[in-house]
Every structure is written in C-alpha cells, then in structure tokens.
C-alpha positions as CSV (number, residue, x, y, z in Angstrom):
1,X,243.6,134.7,118.7
2,X,242.6,138.2,118.2
3,X,238.6,138.9,117.5
4,X,237.7,139.3,114.0
5,X,237.5,143.1,112.8
6,X,235.7,144.2,109.7
7,X,234.7,147.3,107.7
8,X,232.0,149.8,109.2
9,X,229.8,148.0,105.5
10,X,229.7,144.7,107.2
11,X,228.8,145.3,110.5
12,X,225.7,144.5,112.0
13,X,224.9,147.8,113.0
14,X,225.5,149.4,109.4
15,X,222.3,150.7,107.3
16,X,220.0,149.8,110.0
17,X,216.2,151.0,109.7
18,X,214.3,148.3,111.7
19,X,213.6,148.8,115.1
20,X,213.0,144.8,115.5
21,X,216.1,144.6,113.8
22,X,218.0,146.1,116.4
23,X,216.4,145.0,119.1
24,X,217.6,141.1,117.9
25,X,221.0,142.8,117.2
26,X,221.4,144.3,120.5
27,X,219.8,141.1,122.4
28,X,217.1,142.7,124.1
29,X,213.0,142.9,124.0
30,X,211.4,145.4,120.9
31,X,209.2,146.0,124.0
32,X,212.2,147.7,125.7
33,X,213.0,149.7,122.8
34,X,209.6,151.0,122.1
35,X,209.1,152.2,125.5
36,X,212.7,153.4,126.3
37,X,212.1,156.9,128.3
38,X,215.1,159.1,128.1
39,X,216.1,159.8,131.2
40,X,218.4,161.0,134.1
41,X,216.3,158.0,136.0
42,X,218.6,155.3,133.8
43,X,221.4,156.3,135.5
44,X,223.3,155.8,139.1
45,X,225.1,159.2,139.9
46,X,227.5,160.1,142.1
47,X,230.6,162.3,142.3
48,X,234.2,160.3,142.2
49,X,237.4,161.4,143.5
50,X,239.9,162.6,140.8
51,X,243.2,160.5,140.6
52,X,245.1,163.7,141.1
53,X,243.5,164.5,144.2
54,X,242.3,167.6,143.3
55,X,238.8,168.0,143.1
56,X,235.8,165.3,141.9
57,X,234.3,164.1,138.5
58,X,230.8,162.9,138.0
59,X,230.5,159.2,137.1
60,X,227.0,158.1,135.6
61,X,226.3,154.2,136.1
62,X,223.4,152.7,133.9
63,X,221.5,150.7,135.1
64,X,221.7,146.8,134.7
65,X,219.2,146.5,131.8
66,X,220.7,149.5,129.9
67,X,224.5,148.6,130.5
68,X,223.3,145.4,129.1
69,X,222.4,146.6,126.2
70,X,225.1,149.1,126.0
71,X,227.5,146.2,126.4
72,X,226.1,144.4,123.6
73,X,226.2,147.8,121.3
74,X,229.9,148.2,122.2
75,X,231.1,144.8,121.6
76,X,229.7,145.8,117.9
77,X,231.4,149.1,117.9
78,X,234.8,147.4,119.1
79,X,235.0,145.1,116.0
80,X,234.8,148.1,113.2
81,X,238.1,148.5,111.9
82,X,239.6,151.9,112.7
83,X,242.6,153.8,111.8
84,X,245.7,152.5,113.8
85,X,245.7,156.3,115.2
86,X,242.7,155.4,117.7
87,X,244.0,153.5,120.5
88,X,241.0,153.4,122.9
89,X,238.0,151.6,123.1
90,X,239.0,148.4,121.2
91,X,241.2,145.2,122.4
92,X,244.7,144.9,122.4
93,X,245.5,148.4,122.8
94,X,245.8,150.4,126.3
95,X,246.9,153.3,127.4
96,X,250.5,151.7,127.6
97,X,250.6,151.0,123.6
98,X,249.5,154.5,123.2
99,X,252.6,155.6,125.2
100,X,254.8,152.9,123.4
101,X,253.6,154.1,119.6
102,X,255.5,157.2,120.6
103,X,258.4,156.0,122.6
104,X,261.1,156.1,119.6
105,X,260.3,160.0,118.6
106,X,262.4,162.7,121.1
107,X,259.5,165.3,120.5
108,X,256.3,164.6,121.9
109,X,253.4,166.9,122.1
110,X,250.3,166.1,124.2
111,X,246.6,167.8,124.3
112,X,243.6,167.0,126.7
113,X,240.3,167.8,125.7
114,X,238.4,169.8,128.3
115,X,235.4,167.7,129.7
116,X,234.9,166.1,126.7
117,X,232.5,163.5,127.8
118,X,230.4,166.4,129.4
119,X,230.6,168.6,126.4
120,X,229.9,166.2,123.7
121,X,227.0,167.0,121.6
122,X,224.2,164.7,121.2
123,X,223.6,166.4,117.5
124,X,227.5,164.7,116.4
125,X,226.5,161.3,118.2
126,X,223.0,161.5,115.8
127,X,225.3,162.3,112.6
128,X,227.6,159.6,113.5
129,X,224.9,157.4,112.9
130,X,223.1,158.9,110.3
131,X,225.8,159.3,108.3
132,X,228.7,157.1,109.0
133,X,226.4,154.4,109.7
134,X,223.9,155.1,107.2
135,X,221.0,154.8,109.7
136,X,217.1,155.6,109.5
137,X,216.7,159.1,111.0
138,X,214.6,157.3,114.2
139,X,217.4,154.5,114.8
140,X,219.7,156.6,114.8
141,X,218.1,159.1,117.3
142,X,217.3,156.0,119.2
143,X,220.7,154.4,119.8
144,X,221.8,158.3,120.6
145,X,219.2,158.3,123.3
146,X,220.7,155.1,124.4
147,X,223.7,155.8,124.9
148,X,223.9,159.6,126.0
149,X,222.1,161.0,129.2
150,X,219.9,164.0,129.6
151,X,221.5,167.0,131.4
152,X,220.2,167.7,134.7
153,X,217.5,170.2,133.6
154,X,216.5,167.4,131.6
155,X,217.4,169.2,128.2
156,X,219.5,168.0,125.4
157,X,222.4,166.0,126.9
158,X,226.2,164.3,126.8
159,X,227.6,161.2,126.8
160,X,228.1,159.3,130.6
161,X,231.4,158.6,131.9
162,X,230.4,155.1,133.5
163,X,228.7,153.4,130.3
164,X,230.5,150.6,128.4
165,X,229.8,152.4,125.1
166,X,231.1,155.9,125.7
167,X,234.5,155.6,124.6
168,X,233.7,154.1,121.1
169,X,231.0,156.3,121.1
170,X,232.8,159.4,121.8
171,X,235.3,158.6,119.1
172,X,232.7,157.9,116.0
173,X,230.8,161.2,116.9
174,X,233.8,163.1,116.2
175,X,235.5,160.8,113.8
176,X,235.2,163.6,110.9
177,X,237.6,166.0,113.5
178,X,239.6,163.4,114.2
179,X,240.7,162.1,110.8
180,X,241.0,166.0,109.8
181,X,244.1,165.8,112.5
182,X,245.3,162.5,111.3
183,X,245.6,164.0,107.9
184,X,247.4,167.0,109.5
185,X,249.9,165.1,111.2
186,X,250.9,163.4,107.8
187,X,251.2,166.2,106.3
188,X,253.5,167.7,109.1
189,X,255.4,164.5,109.1
190,X,254.2,163.6,112.7
191,X,253.3,160.9,114.5
192,X,249.6,161.2,115.9
193,X,247.2,158.8,118.6
194,X,244.1,159.4,120.2
195,X,243.4,157.9,123.7
196,X,239.6,159.3,124.7
197,X,240.6,162.4,125.3
198,X,244.3,162.5,125.1
199,X,245.9,163.3,122.0
200,X,249.7,163.1,121.4
201,X,252.0,163.9,118.6
202,X,255.7,163.0,118.4
203,X,258.6,163.6,116.1
204,X,261.9,163.2,114.9
205,X,262.0,166.9,115.0
206,X,260.8,170.0,116.9
207,X,257.4,170.4,116.4
208,X,255.9,173.3,115.0
209,X,254.0,175.8,118.0
210,X,251.6,176.6,114.8
211,X,250.0,173.4,115.4
212,X,248.7,174.2,118.7
213,X,246.6,177.0,117.2
214,X,245.3,174.5,114.4
215,X,244.2,172.0,116.5
216,X,242.4,174.7,118.9
217,X,240.6,176.0,115.3
218,X,239.7,172.7,114.6
219,X,238.3,171.7,117.7
220,X,236.4,175.2,118.3
221,X,234.6,174.3,115.3
222,X,232.8,171.2,117.0
223,X,232.2,173.3,120.1
224,X,235.3,171.6,122.1
225,X,237.7,173.0,123.9
226,X,241.9,172.2,124.8
227,X,242.6,171.8,128.2
228,X,245.6,174.5,128.0
229,X,246.6,174.0,131.8
230,X,247.5,170.2,130.3
231,X,249.1,171.0,127.7
232,X,252.7,169.5,127.2
233,X,255.5,170.0,125.0
234,X,258.3,167.5,125.6
235,X,261.7,167.6,123.9
236,X,264.9,165.4,123.2
237,X,266.2,165.5,126.9
238,X,263.4,165.4,128.9
239,X,261.1,162.5,130.7
240,X,257.5,162.8,128.5
241,X,254.4,161.6,130.4
242,X,252.1,160.1,127.9
243,X,248.8,158.9,129.0
244,X,250.0,157.7,132.6
245,X,253.3,156.4,131.5
246,X,256.9,158.1,131.1
247,X,258.7,157.9,128.2
248,X,262.8,157.6,129.5
249,X,265.4,159.3,127.7
250,X,266.6,155.9,126.9
251,X,263.6,155.0,124.9
252,X,261.6,153.0,127.6
253,X,258.4,152.8,129.1
254,X,258.4,153.7,133.1
255,X,256.3,154.1,136.0
256,X,255.6,157.6,136.9
257,X,257.2,158.7,140.2
258,X,253.7,159.5,141.9
259,X,252.5,155.7,141.2
260,X,255.8,154.8,142.6
261,X,255.4,156.7,145.5
262,X,251.9,155.7,146.4
263,X,252.4,151.8,146.4
264,X,255.6,152.9,148.7
265,X,253.4,155.1,151.1
266,X,250.9,152.1,151.3
267,X,253.5,149.5,152.0
268,X,255.0,151.7,155.1
269,X,251.4,152.4,156.3
270,X,250.1,149.3,156.2
271,X,251.9,145.7,156.8
272,X,250.8,143.4,153.8
273,X,250.2,140.3,156.1
274,X,247.7,142.1,158.3
275,X,245.6,143.5,155.0
276,X,241.9,142.7,154.7
277,X,240.1,141.5,151.4
278,X,239.2,145.0,150.3
279,X,243.0,146.3,151.4
280,X,244.8,143.5,149.9
281,X,242.6,143.9,146.5
282,X,242.9,147.4,146.2
283,X,246.7,146.9,146.9
284,X,247.5,144.1,144.4
285,X,245.3,145.6,141.5
286,X,247.6,148.4,141.9
287,X,250.7,146.6,141.9
288,X,249.4,144.5,139.0
289,X,248.5,148.1,137.2
290,X,252.1,149.5,137.2
291,X,253.8,146.0,136.5
292,X,252.1,146.3,133.0
293,X,254.3,149.4,132.8
294,X,257.9,147.8,134.3
295,X,256.9,143.8,134.5
296,X,259.8,143.6,137.2
297,X,258.9,146.5,139.5
298,X,258.4,145.9,143.1
299,X,259.0,142.1,142.7
300,X,259.4,141.7,146.8
301,X,256.2,143.4,147.4
302,X,254.5,141.9,144.5
303,X,255.1,138.2,145.7
304,X,254.1,139.2,149.8
305,X,251.3,140.9,148.0
306,X,250.0,137.7,146.0
307,X,250.3,135.6,148.9
308,X,248.3,137.4,151.1
309,X,245.5,137.8,148.2
310,X,245.2,134.1,147.2
311,X,245.6,133.2,151.2
312,X,242.7,134.8,152.5
313,X,240.8,134.3,149.2
314,X,240.3,137.8,147.9
315,X,239.6,136.5,144.6
316,X,236.5,134.9,145.5
317,X,233.3,137.2,146.1
318,X,232.0,137.2,149.5
319,X,229.3,133.8,148.5
320,X,232.3,132.0,147.0
321,X,234.9,133.0,150.0
322,X,233.0,131.4,152.5
323,X,232.7,128.3,150.5
324,X,236.0,127.9,149.5
325,X,237.1,128.6,153.4
326,X,234.6,125.5,154.8
327,X,236.4,123.4,152.1
C-alpha cells in the first residue's frame, strides 16, 4: 500500500510558528532546537570518488542526532503531494522510473545542473519555508540551519550531499523555477521531469534549440548554471542516456555498457566462490542494481553471487553473522 500523500496545507509543517511544536513534530527535545549551533562540526566531511572515475566529490554526513531529526523531517516532506514531474525525494519513483517516463518519445534533451547542492543558496531554502510553508521567520531560519551546512570559511552555506533531507529541500528551495520550466514544457508540448539535478525533456517531434537558451536564462535568475558539457540531445535513431539508464530504439530500458563492463571485469578478476563479505556485498549489490533496470540480465552470475552471499552470511552485521555461524 502506498503511503498517504496530502496537500502542503495539511502537512504538520505548514503554518508552523512555535519551536516547541516543531520539536514535537521532529521527535527531538526543545533544548536541542533551542541550543542548536549552525556549524560544520555537525557533519563528518570527506571526499568520495565520482562514479565516472573523474575526480572526487565532497560528502557531508550529519552526526547521529542531527541525522535522526533530518530523517523525520524528510519523511514529512516526502508525504507532501507534488507534481508528477518530480521523480526524486519520494517513494515509488526512482532514476529508472524517470527514464521510463520518457521511453515512448523519440526525441530527448537532457540537462544537468552544475554543482547543484554546493551552489544552492540558503536564501531560497528560507524563502521556501517562509512562503510555501507559511512558517514564521524564526522557525524558517531554524529549519534552514538544520538542513544546510556553512561554507568552509563559515559564511552563508549550502545543502549537504549526505543529509537525508537534501533531495526534498533542494526541490522546495527552487520549486518556483521548476514550476516555470514545467509550464514552459506544457506550452511546447514537451514531457518534463526532474531527478535531483537531472532535467529531462522529451517529445514526439524535434525539440527547438531555443529551449536551452530559455532554461539557461531561468536558472541564471536564481544564480544556478547548466553544465554545458553534460547537455545532450538525442534524436529518433539514438540510444538515449537518461539518469543512468539507456532508452533503446525499441522503446525499452537497458543497462548502460559501462555498468555491464564493470560487472564482467569484477567476475573475471575475482572468483565469486572465494569472495569475502565486503566483496560479495559490493558485487551482489551491483548486480541487484542493474537487474532493477533489466531483471534477467546476468542470470547465471546472479545465482552464483546470491549463493555465496547467503553462504557466508553477508546479509548479517558482524555480530549477527558470528551468532548465526555458532548456531
């Protein structure tokens, strides 16, 4: 059964003007909110290699007490009904359903917002809580502090990549701009979807090159930029790359060659039957991920990996694995 969604006006977050009520809603103490200090010390920060192997990206992971609060807040945000164009930050949608949304259209245009989380402004987060959620200014600023992180020089701040709230918060922060893009797409008879920082348009007919200029202008008005290097246009005969999936010429969703090669390389380099717990967890996870796109791909490898996964108790934590082996 799907979780119940409701309009923003029915959200417990709507029209909030009391810190004690906010503490009750978020399941934390009033003292925690009253004494909360906006600081980088609330996060563990490190650099993580990018999936494409080109450089690293920062990860800001909140401390346990803040993460618990953010999870509760995110649960409330994810229950607010949003337009169908939003494909991230809510249940029953994913990067795969985002690609499926466009699979019947032969022309596809993809944009990527450059350093979206790092360039996101606290001003727009605050304004979303103030204007969209009708909160008092002190509560709107407090929530802004709870979901953002200061810059390295302790000025202003941005949206942390490792926080549970980030995908939903960044949508609400720039919802007005995304709504303008949706209206534009409707006027041009285009399908539009948003998956975090990936913007996709599709059409039954060729897409005007004027669209890109308009999109660039709309985002420049809120100090955001399109990543020109990642802008891609696909026509009728092309295989179309959309949020980590490939839309085939037969209107089917396929696994990208890069991910298929990764699986094959691992299987060649390491015998599955000798993989240890971390290795089999990683490999089995990668297989499960691509099989969400193509359910029957690498069937023999999947069965072999699944057998090894459960054979050595990789589904358990270290403590539970030792207990199961003693039993």
